Every structure is written in C-alpha cells, then in structure tokens.
C-alpha cells in the first residue's frame, strides 16, 4: 500500500492536479477575502451593479475565447510533440481572436448605449470590456494542452494576487465600483501577456494565414456554441436578473451564486487535468480513457456531494461572515444552490470528461443549447416574480436538466460500467485507437 501511494504521489496527473489546485485556491480564496471588503464598501446596490456588468463581460469573454479553451487544448494535446503544428494552432487562434475583439468592442458599445444603468457608468463599461478582452485572449489553454499545469498555476497566481492587492489599496468608496473590474482586467492582462511570451518560447512564430484562421473558427465553432449555451445558465444569470429587478436583488443573488460556484471551483483542477489527459488517451487507447473516466466520475460526484452538504448546513454563517448582515436574503439563495456542486460535478464528469473527448460534441451541444434556452425562458417568469430566489431555482432546474440528460446519453450509448440500455443502439465505425476518437465522423448516435 505504501509503495502504491508513493507511485501515485509521483504521477504527473497528481502533480498537475496539485498545481491547478494552487490556481483554484488563488481563484476562490482571494475572492472570499475580497468579497467581505467590497460588500461593506459598495453595499447591495453597488455590488449588484458590478455583478451586472461583470456578467455582461463574461458573455464577451466567451465570445472572444470562442471555445478555443476546448478545441485549442484538444488540438495541442494531440500534437504536443510537434512544435510546428502547435505554432500553427496558436497562430490560427490568435488571428481569430483579433477579429473577435473588434466585434465584441462594437457590440459592447451598442449594448451600453441601450441600457440606462450602463450608459450612466461609462468607466464601468470600459473596465468590463478590458477585462473581457484580456481574459478572453489568455493562452492558458495552450499550456494546458502541453500539460504544463505548473506554469499555468504560476501565471494565474501572479495576476490574481496583483489584482487583489490593488483592490484593497485603491477602492474605498461606492464611487470606486468601476475599479473592481478594472483591477480584474489588470490581473487578466498580466496573466495573458506573460502567458503569450512564455508560449512563444516553446513554439515557432507562424505567420497568420487564412486557412489557419478558418480552421480555428471551424474547430472552435462547436465549442463556442457549447460555451454560449452554458453562459445562458451560468455566467449570464446576474445580467438576465438585472433586466427585471433592481441591482439590490442582483446583489443578493450574485453574492450567494459566486460562493456556490467558488465551492465547485475546488473540483475544477480535477476536471481540467482529466480533460487534457482524456483528449490524449481517446486518440490512443479507449480502454485507458474509459478507466480514467470512471475514476473521474467517482471523485467529482463525491466531492460535489460533500461541498453541497457543507454549503447547506453552514449557509447562514457563510453569508454572515463573507457578506455581512445586509445580505441576509442571500442565505436562501445559497441553500437552494447547495445542489449546484453535485449536479455540475456529475454533468462535467460525463459531458466534458467523457462525451466530448469521445466525439459526442453534437449531443453535448444540443443539450447545452437546450438548457440555455430553458434557463432564459424560466428566468423571464421566475426572476420577474420571485427575484433572487426565483433565479436560484432557475439555476438548479437547468443544471438538473443537463445532468439527467447526460446520464441518459451515457447509459444508452457509451456506458462506463458495462451497462447498456436495451432499447438503444450505438453504431461505431471501427475506431482505430491511433485515430482521434473525437472526430465527429467516427461515432454516430441514435437515441
């Protein structure tokens, strides 16, 4: 047993997971330090205003990123021993993102001119746009594809710590609310610029070409649609809520929602490490990929259940300590979203870590887009009539839909434990383990 634990401690996946846990500790611990300070300074209305603009900025991040964090990672993971090919992937992605930055800037200006609360806060809009640009072009996907998780961790931590220090030093009044996103933009800029400089030390600089640009868009398009659907029921909820109620209620929801998502963040390193490794194994050994996926489901589900239980039991204390008595209405939101870590852990295990690397992109995409539509439709009723609590129930209903759908798809088409639904068919065109299993033509699904 001792020897087995020693071998496990030396495994690269374990080291990569520990490195990403350092990132998540920074991502989640620093906000937990900053949130009490900001909520005391900005009060519910000011905190809600920041959350409203940040939610819009996250939409722009997804547009600029364009799914390259998935498609780019997968391509680099396949060709990590070919610097020239990796350089071509990087060239295509950066060219595509340059075009997307211009388009998002125009869209942000148009949206801000049509929403009174944003039109009255131009500095907040500019800060949010800068955050979206630098966060969207962050090349951590490239380093993740090369499985250089330790380098990713260092870049993230440097940027986050710098932004956190600036918040405490320069934000002192409600009028400084725009600086919250401004310093987040600074943190993203540090990470992105350092990441690009380090990335180009390991690959040749490939001149932008049209076919590389086109290939990047083609490969990223399915993942962009996937992320867009996700955004409608994840990062976009505060923005949607702010269209129907005052920023005070947005503040109640956003604070608790951030805490719930921060709790799930403890499981993100496992998800990210397994995704890169699964993409690599899926093109070489389906048996090894399946074995790794089974372990991933168990770890993620158990972790999500533990996090959800803690969140439910200690919700009043968490809100009081992290947000203050003015945010007492957030307790009910936090307890409703106690189911969030469980549902998302299972959905990520089955969707991101199993279905996507095996090539079930279209199935995952259809489910995600349907969930985004469902979330938006429910929000128009629940958020309008029940404000922050209605939006919390909207989050849980949508995540439950995604989780149940993925469970059904895996059970009927690509079971992990050798159990198959009797009425389902799975047609596989002889997938050679040396051919990427994630190519869409290799697997056809009939439901």
Coordinates of C-alpha atoms in Angstrom, one line a residue:
X1 CA 0.0 0.0 0.0
X2 CA 2.8 2.3 0.9
X3 CA 4.6 1.7 -2.4
X4 CA 1.3 2.3 -4.3
X5 CA 0.8 5.6 -2.6
X6 CA 4.4 6.6 -3.3
X7 CA 4.0 5.8 -7.0
X8 CA 0.8 7.7 -7.0
X9 CA 2.4 10.8 -5.4
X10 CA 5.0 10.8 -8.3
X11 CA 2.4 10.5 -11.1
X12 CA 2.3 13.5 -13.4
X13 CA -1.5 13.8 -13.2
X14 CA -1.2 14.2 -9.4
X15 CA 1.4 16.9 -9.8
X16 CA -0.7 18.7 -12.4
X17 CA -3.8 18.4 -10.2
X18 CA -1.9 19.9 -7.3
X19 CA -0.7 22.8 -9.5
X20 CA -4.2 23.5 -10.6
X21 CA -5.4 23.3 -7.0
X22 CA -3.0 26.1 -6.3
X23 CA -4.7 28.1 -9.0
X24 CA -8.1 27.3 -7.7
X25 CA -7.1 28.2 -4.2
X26 CA -6.0 31.6 -5.5
X27 CA -9.1 32.0 -7.7
X28 CA -11.5 31.1 -4.9
X29 CA -9.7 32.1 -1.7
X30 CA -8.8 35.6 -2.9
X31 CA -12.4 36.5 -3.8
X32 CA -13.5 35.1 -0.4
X33 CA -11.1 37.6 1.1
X34 CA -12.2 40.4 -1.2
X35 CA -15.9 39.9 -1.0
X36 CA -16.4 41.0 2.6
X37 CA -14.4 44.1 1.9
X38 CA -16.3 45.0 -1.3
X39 CA -19.8 44.3 0.0
X40 CA -19.1 46.5 3.0
X41 CA -17.8 49.3 0.8
X42 CA -20.3 49.0 -2.1
X43 CA -23.4 47.8 -0.3
X44 CA -26.0 45.5 -2.1
X45 CA -26.9 48.0 -4.8
X46 CA -23.3 48.8 -5.8
X47 CA -22.3 45.2 -5.5
X48 CA -25.2 44.3 -7.8
X49 CA -24.1 46.9 -10.3
X50 CA -20.7 45.4 -10.5
X51 CA -22.1 41.9 -10.8
X52 CA -24.5 43.1 -13.6
X53 CA -21.6 44.5 -15.7
X54 CA -19.3 41.6 -14.9
X55 CA -22.0 39.2 -16.1
X56 CA -22.1 41.1 -19.4
X57 CA -18.3 41.0 -19.6
X58 CA -18.3 37.2 -19.1
X59 CA -20.6 37.0 -22.2
X60 CA -17.9 38.9 -24.1
X61 CA -15.1 36.6 -22.7
X62 CA -16.9 33.6 -24.1
X63 CA -17.3 35.3 -27.5
X64 CA -13.6 36.2 -27.6
X65 CA -12.5 32.8 -26.3
X66 CA -14.8 31.2 -28.9
X67 CA -14.4 27.7 -27.4
X68 CA -10.7 27.7 -28.1
X69 CA -10.1 26.6 -24.4
X70 CA -11.6 23.3 -25.5
X71 CA -10.8 23.0 -29.2
X72 CA -7.4 24.5 -28.9
X73 CA -6.5 22.4 -25.9
X74 CA -7.6 19.3 -27.7
X75 CA -5.5 20.1 -30.8
X76 CA -2.4 21.0 -28.9
X77 CA -2.8 17.8 -26.7
X78 CA -2.8 15.7 -29.9
X79 CA 0.2 17.4 -31.4
X80 CA 2.2 18.3 -28.3
X81 CA 5.3 16.6 -29.8
X82 CA 5.1 18.7 -32.9
X83 CA 6.1 22.4 -32.2
X84 CA 5.4 23.4 -35.8
X85 CA 1.8 22.2 -35.6
X86 CA 1.3 23.7 -32.2
X87 CA 2.6 27.0 -33.6
X88 CA 0.0 26.8 -36.4
X89 CA -2.8 26.2 -33.9
X90 CA -1.6 29.2 -31.9
X91 CA -1.4 31.4 -35.0
X92 CA -4.9 30.5 -36.1
X93 CA -6.4 31.1 -32.7
X94 CA -4.8 34.5 -32.1
X95 CA -5.8 35.7 -35.6
X96 CA -9.4 34.6 -34.9
X97 CA -9.4 36.3 -31.5
X98 CA -8.1 39.6 -33.0
X99 CA -11.2 39.7 -35.2
X100 CA -13.5 38.8 -32.3
X101 CA -12.1 41.5 -30.1
X102 CA -13.1 44.2 -32.7
X103 CA -16.6 42.7 -33.0
X104 CA -17.1 42.5 -29.2
X105 CA -15.9 46.1 -28.7
X106 CA -18.6 47.3 -31.1
X107 CA -21.3 45.1 -29.5
X108 CA -20.4 46.3 -26.0
X109 CA -20.6 49.9 -27.1
X110 CA -24.1 49.3 -28.6
X111 CA -25.4 47.4 -25.6
X112 CA -24.2 50.0 -23.2
X113 CA -25.9 52.7 -25.1
X114 CA -29.2 50.9 -24.8
X115 CA -29.2 50.2 -21.1
X116 CA -29.6 53.3 -18.9
X117 CA -27.7 51.9 -15.9
X118 CA -24.6 51.2 -18.1
X119 CA -25.0 54.4 -20.0
X120 CA -24.7 56.2 -16.7
X121 CA -21.5 54.4 -15.8
X122 CA -19.1 54.5 -18.8
X123 CA -16.0 53.8 -16.7
X124 CA -17.6 50.6 -15.5
X125 CA -18.3 49.6 -19.1
X126 CA -14.7 50.3 -20.2
X127 CA -13.3 48.4 -17.3
X128 CA -15.6 45.4 -18.1
X129 CA -14.6 45.5 -21.7
X130 CA -10.8 45.5 -20.9
X131 CA -11.4 42.6 -18.5
X132 CA -13.3 40.7 -21.3
X133 CA -10.5 41.2 -23.8
X134 CA -7.6 40.2 -21.7
X135 CA -9.4 37.3 -20.1
X136 CA -10.6 36.1 -23.5
X137 CA -7.2 36.0 -25.1
X138 CA -5.4 34.3 -22.1
X139 CA -3.3 31.5 -23.7
X140 CA -3.6 29.1 -20.7
X141 CA -5.5 26.7 -23.0
X142 CA -2.2 26.3 -24.9
X143 CA -0.1 25.5 -21.8
X144 CA -2.9 23.1 -20.6
X145 CA -2.7 21.3 -23.9
X146 CA 1.0 20.8 -23.4
X147 CA 0.1 19.6 -19.9
X148 CA 2.3 22.4 -18.4
X149 CA 0.0 22.9 -15.5
X150 CA 2.6 24.2 -13.1
X151 CA 3.4 27.1 -15.4
X152 CA -0.4 27.8 -15.8
X153 CA -0.6 27.9 -12.0
X154 CA 2.2 30.5 -11.6
X155 CA 0.8 32.8 -14.3
X156 CA -2.7 32.7 -12.7
X157 CA -1.5 33.3 -9.2
X158 CA 0.7 36.2 -10.1
X159 CA -2.1 38.0 -11.9
X160 CA -4.8 37.3 -9.3
X161 CA -2.6 38.4 -6.3
X162 CA -1.7 41.7 -8.1
X163 CA -5.4 42.4 -8.8
X164 CA -6.4 41.6 -5.2
X165 CA -3.8 43.9 -3.7
X166 CA -4.9 46.8 -5.9
X167 CA -8.5 46.4 -4.7
X168 CA -7.6 46.8 -1.1
X169 CA -5.2 49.8 -1.9
X170 CA -7.4 51.8 -4.3
X171 CA -11.1 51.0 -3.6
X172 CA -12.6 53.0 -0.6
X173 CA -16.0 54.4 -1.7
X174 CA -19.0 53.3 -3.7
X175 CA -17.9 55.5 -6.5
X176 CA -14.9 53.3 -7.0
X177 CA -17.1 50.4 -8.1
X178 CA -15.7 50.5 -11.7
X179 CA -12.2 49.8 -10.3
X180 CA -13.3 46.3 -9.2
X181 CA -13.5 45.3 -12.9
X182 CA -10.5 47.5 -13.7
X183 CA -8.2 45.6 -11.4
X184 CA -9.6 42.3 -12.6
X185 CA -8.7 43.4 -16.1
X186 CA -5.2 44.2 -14.8
X187 CA -4.9 40.7 -13.4
X188 CA -6.0 39.1 -16.6
X189 CA -3.6 41.3 -18.6
X190 CA -0.6 40.2 -16.5
X191 CA -1.6 36.5 -17.0
X192 CA -2.3 36.9 -20.7
X193 CA 0.8 38.8 -21.7
X194 CA 3.2 36.6 -19.6
X195 CA 1.4 33.5 -21.0
X196 CA 1.9 34.6 -24.6
X197 CA 5.5 35.4 -24.0
X198 CA 6.2 32.0 -22.4
X199 CA 4.2 30.1 -25.0
X200 CA 6.2 31.5 -27.9
X201 CA 9.4 30.3 -26.3
X202 CA 8.4 26.7 -27.0
X203 CA 6.9 27.1 -30.5
X204 CA 7.9 28.8 -33.7
X205 CA 6.1 32.0 -34.7
X206 CA 3.9 31.1 -37.6
X207 CA 2.7 33.9 -39.9
X208 CA -1.1 34.4 -39.9
X209 CA -2.7 32.6 -42.8
X210 CA -6.3 32.5 -43.9
X211 CA -6.5 28.7 -43.8
X212 CA -5.2 28.6 -40.2
X213 CA -7.8 31.3 -39.3
X214 CA -10.6 29.4 -41.0
X215 CA -9.5 26.1 -39.3
X216 CA -9.5 27.8 -35.9
X217 CA -13.1 29.1 -36.4
X218 CA -14.3 25.7 -37.7
X219 CA -12.8 23.8 -34.8
X220 CA -13.9 26.3 -32.2
X221 CA -17.4 26.8 -33.5
X222 CA -19.0 23.7 -31.8
X223 CA -17.3 24.5 -28.6
X224 CA -18.3 28.2 -28.9
X225 CA -21.9 27.1 -29.2
X226 CA -21.4 24.8 -26.2
X227 CA -20.0 27.7 -24.1
X228 CA -22.6 30.1 -25.3
X229 CA -25.4 27.7 -24.2
X230 CA -23.6 27.3 -20.8
X231 CA -23.3 31.0 -20.4
X232 CA -27.1 31.5 -20.6
X233 CA -27.5 29.4 -17.4
X234 CA -24.2 30.2 -15.7
X235 CA -22.3 33.5 -16.1
X236 CA -25.3 35.3 -17.6
X237 CA -27.8 34.9 -14.8
X238 CA -26.9 38.1 -13.0
X239 CA -27.2 40.1 -16.2
X240 CA -30.6 38.4 -17.0
X241 CA -31.8 39.1 -13.5
X242 CA -30.8 42.8 -13.7
X243 CA -33.0 43.2 -16.7
X244 CA -36.1 42.6 -14.5
X245 CA -35.3 43.7 -11.0
X246 CA -33.1 46.3 -9.2
X247 CA -29.4 45.9 -8.7
X248 CA -30.1 45.3 -4.9
X249 CA -31.7 42.0 -5.7
X250 CA -28.9 41.3 -8.2
X251 CA -26.5 41.8 -5.3
X252 CA -28.4 39.3 -3.1
X253 CA -28.3 36.7 -5.9
X254 CA -24.8 37.3 -7.2
X255 CA -23.1 37.1 -3.8
X256 CA -24.6 33.7 -3.0
X257 CA -24.1 32.5 -6.5
X258 CA -20.4 33.4 -6.5
X259 CA -20.0 31.5 -3.3
X260 CA -21.7 28.4 -4.7
X261 CA -19.6 28.5 -7.8
X262 CA -16.5 29.1 -5.7
X263 CA -17.3 25.9 -3.8
X264 CA -17.4 24.0 -7.1
X265 CA -14.1 25.6 -8.1
X266 CA -12.4 23.2 -5.7
X267 CA -13.2 20.4 -8.2
X268 CA -12.2 22.3 -11.3
X269 CA -8.5 21.2 -11.2
X270 CA -9.6 17.6 -11.4
X271 CA -11.9 18.5 -14.4
X272 CA -9.1 20.3 -16.2
X273 CA -6.4 17.7 -15.7
X274 CA -8.7 14.9 -16.7
X275 CA -9.9 16.7 -19.8
X276 CA -6.4 17.2 -21.2
X277 CA -5.4 13.6 -20.4
X278 CA -8.7 12.2 -21.7
X279 CA -8.2 14.0 -25.0
X280 CA -4.8 12.5 -25.3
X281 CA -5.9 8.9 -24.4
X282 CA -9.0 9.0 -26.5
X283 CA -6.8 9.0 -29.7
X284 CA -4.7 6.1 -28.4
X285 CA -6.5 3.8 -26.0
X286 CA -10.2 3.7 -25.5
X287 CA -9.8 1.2 -22.6
X288 CA -7.4 3.5 -20.7
X289 CA -9.7 6.5 -21.4
X290 CA -12.7 4.6 -20.1
X291 CA -10.9 3.6 -16.9
X292 CA -9.8 7.2 -16.2
X293 CA -13.3 8.5 -16.9
X294 CA -14.8 6.1 -14.3
X295 CA -12.4 7.3 -11.7
X296 CA -13.2 10.9 -12.6
X297 CA -16.9 10.4 -12.2
X298 CA -16.5 8.9 -8.7
X299 CA -14.1 11.7 -7.5
X300 CA -16.2 14.5 -8.9
X301 CA -19.5 13.2 -7.7
X302 CA -18.2 12.5 -4.2
X303 CA -16.6 15.9 -4.0
X304 CA -19.7 17.7 -5.2
X305 CA -21.9 15.9 -2.6
X306 CA -19.5 16.9 0.2
X307 CA -19.4 20.5 -0.9
X308 CA -23.2 20.7 -1.3
X309 CA -23.7 19.4 2.2
X310 CA -21.4 21.9 3.8
X311 CA -23.0 24.7 1.8
X312 CA -26.5 23.8 3.0
X313 CA -25.6 23.3 6.7
X314 CA -23.4 26.4 7.1
X315 CA -25.2 28.8 4.7
X316 CA -26.2 31.4 7.4
X317 CA -22.7 31.5 8.8
X318 CA -21.1 31.7 5.4
X319 CA -23.3 34.7 4.3
X320 CA -22.8 36.5 7.7
X321 CA -19.1 36.2 7.6
X322 CA -18.4 36.7 3.9
X323 CA -21.1 39.3 3.0
X324 CA -22.4 40.8 6.2
X325 CA -25.9 41.2 7.8
X326 CA -27.1 43.4 4.9
X327 CA -27.1 40.3 2.7
X328 CA -29.3 38.1 4.9
X329 CA -31.7 37.4 1.9
X330 CA -28.8 35.6 0.2
X331 CA -29.0 32.7 2.7
X332 CA -32.0 31.2 1.0
X333 CA -30.2 31.5 -2.4
X334 CA -27.1 29.8 -1.0
X335 CA -29.2 26.9 0.4
X336 CA -31.2 26.5 -2.9
X337 CA -27.9 26.3 -4.8
X338 CA -26.4 23.7 -2.4
X339 CA -27.4 21.2 -5.1
X340 CA -25.3 23.1 -7.6
X341 CA -21.9 21.4 -6.8
X342 CA -23.4 17.9 -7.0
X343 CA -25.2 18.5 -10.3
X344 CA -22.4 20.2 -12.1
X345 CA -19.8 17.7 -10.8
X346 CA -21.7 14.8 -12.4
X347 CA -22.5 16.8 -15.6
X348 CA -18.8 17.8 -16.0
X349 CA -17.7 14.2 -15.4
X350 CA -20.0 12.8 -18.1
X351 CA -20.0 15.7 -20.5
X352 CA -16.6 17.4 -20.6
X353 CA -14.5 14.4 -19.5
X354 CA -16.2 11.6 -21.3
X355 CA -18.6 12.6 -24.1
X356 CA -16.6 15.4 -25.6
X357 CA -13.2 13.6 -25.9
X358 CA -15.1 10.6 -27.4
X359 CA -16.6 12.9 -30.1
X360 CA -20.2 13.3 -28.8
X361 CA -19.8 17.0 -29.4
X362 CA -23.2 17.4 -31.1
X363 CA -25.1 15.6 -28.4
X364 CA -23.4 17.7 -25.7
X365 CA -24.0 20.8 -27.8
X366 CA -27.7 20.1 -28.3
X367 CA -28.2 19.5 -24.6
X368 CA -26.3 22.7 -23.6
X369 CA -28.2 24.9 -26.0
X370 CA -31.5 23.5 -24.9
X371 CA -30.5 24.1 -21.3
X372 CA -29.6 27.7 -22.2
X373 CA -33.0 28.2 -23.8
X374 CA -34.8 26.6 -20.9
X375 CA -32.9 28.9 -18.4
X376 CA -33.8 32.0 -20.3
X377 CA -37.5 31.1 -20.6
X378 CA -37.7 30.2 -16.9
X379 CA -35.9 33.4 -15.9
X380 CA -38.5 35.6 -17.6
X381 CA -41.0 34.2 -15.2
X382 CA -39.1 33.2 -12.1
X383 CA -36.8 36.3 -11.9
X384 CA -39.6 38.7 -12.7
X385 CA -41.9 37.4 -10.0
X386 CA -39.5 35.9 -7.4
X387 CA -36.3 38.0 -7.9
X388 CA -33.2 36.4 -6.4
X389 CA -34.8 33.2 -5.1
X390 CA -36.5 32.6 -8.4
X391 CA -33.2 32.9 -10.3
X392 CA -31.6 30.5 -7.8
X393 CA -34.3 27.9 -8.6
X394 CA -33.8 28.6 -12.3
X395 CA -30.1 27.7 -11.9
X396 CA -30.9 24.4 -10.2
X397 CA -33.7 23.3 -12.5
X398 CA -31.5 24.0 -15.5
X399 CA -28.4 22.2 -14.1
X400 CA -30.7 19.2 -13.2
X401 CA -31.9 19.0 -16.8
X402 CA -28.3 18.9 -18.1
X403 CA -27.2 16.3 -15.5
X404 CA -30.1 14.0 -16.2
X405 CA -29.7 14.3 -19.9
X406 CA -26.0 13.4 -19.8
X407 CA -26.8 10.4 -17.6
X408 CA -29.3 9.1 -20.1
X409 CA -27.0 9.6 -23.1
X410 CA -24.1 7.8 -21.3
X411 CA -26.3 4.9 -20.2
X412 CA -27.8 4.4 -23.6
X413 CA -24.8 4.9 -25.8
X414 CA -21.3 4.8 -24.2
X415 CA -21.7 3.3 -20.7
X416 CA -18.8 3.5 -18.3
X417 CA -19.7 0.4 -16.2
X418 CA -20.7 -2.0 -19.0
X419 CA -24.5 -1.4 -18.5
X420 CA -26.4 -0.5 -21.7
X421 CA -30.0 0.5 -22.2
X422 CA -31.8 -2.3 -24.0
X423 CA -33.6 -0.1 -26.5
X424 CA -30.6 2.0 -27.5
X425 CA -28.3 1.5 -30.5
X426 CA -24.7 2.6 -30.8
X427 CA -23.2 2.5 -34.2
X428 CA -19.4 2.7 -34.3
X429 CA -17.4 2.7 -37.5
X430 CA -14.4 0.7 -36.3
X431 CA -12.5 3.4 -34.3
X432 CA -8.8 2.7 -34.6
X433 CA -7.1 3.7 -31.3
X434 CA -4.5 5.6 -33.3
X435 CA -7.1 7.8 -34.9
X436 CA -8.6 10.6 -32.8
X437 CA -11.8 9.3 -31.4
X438 CA -13.2 12.8 -31.2
X439 CA -13.5 13.2 -34.9
X440 CA -17.2 13.7 -35.5
X441 CA -17.5 11.1 -38.2
X442 CA -16.2 8.2 -36.1
X443 CA -19.3 7.9 -33.8
X444 CA -22.9 8.1 -34.7
X445 CA -25.6 8.2 -32.1
X446 CA -29.2 7.1 -32.4
X447 CA -31.5 7.9 -29.5

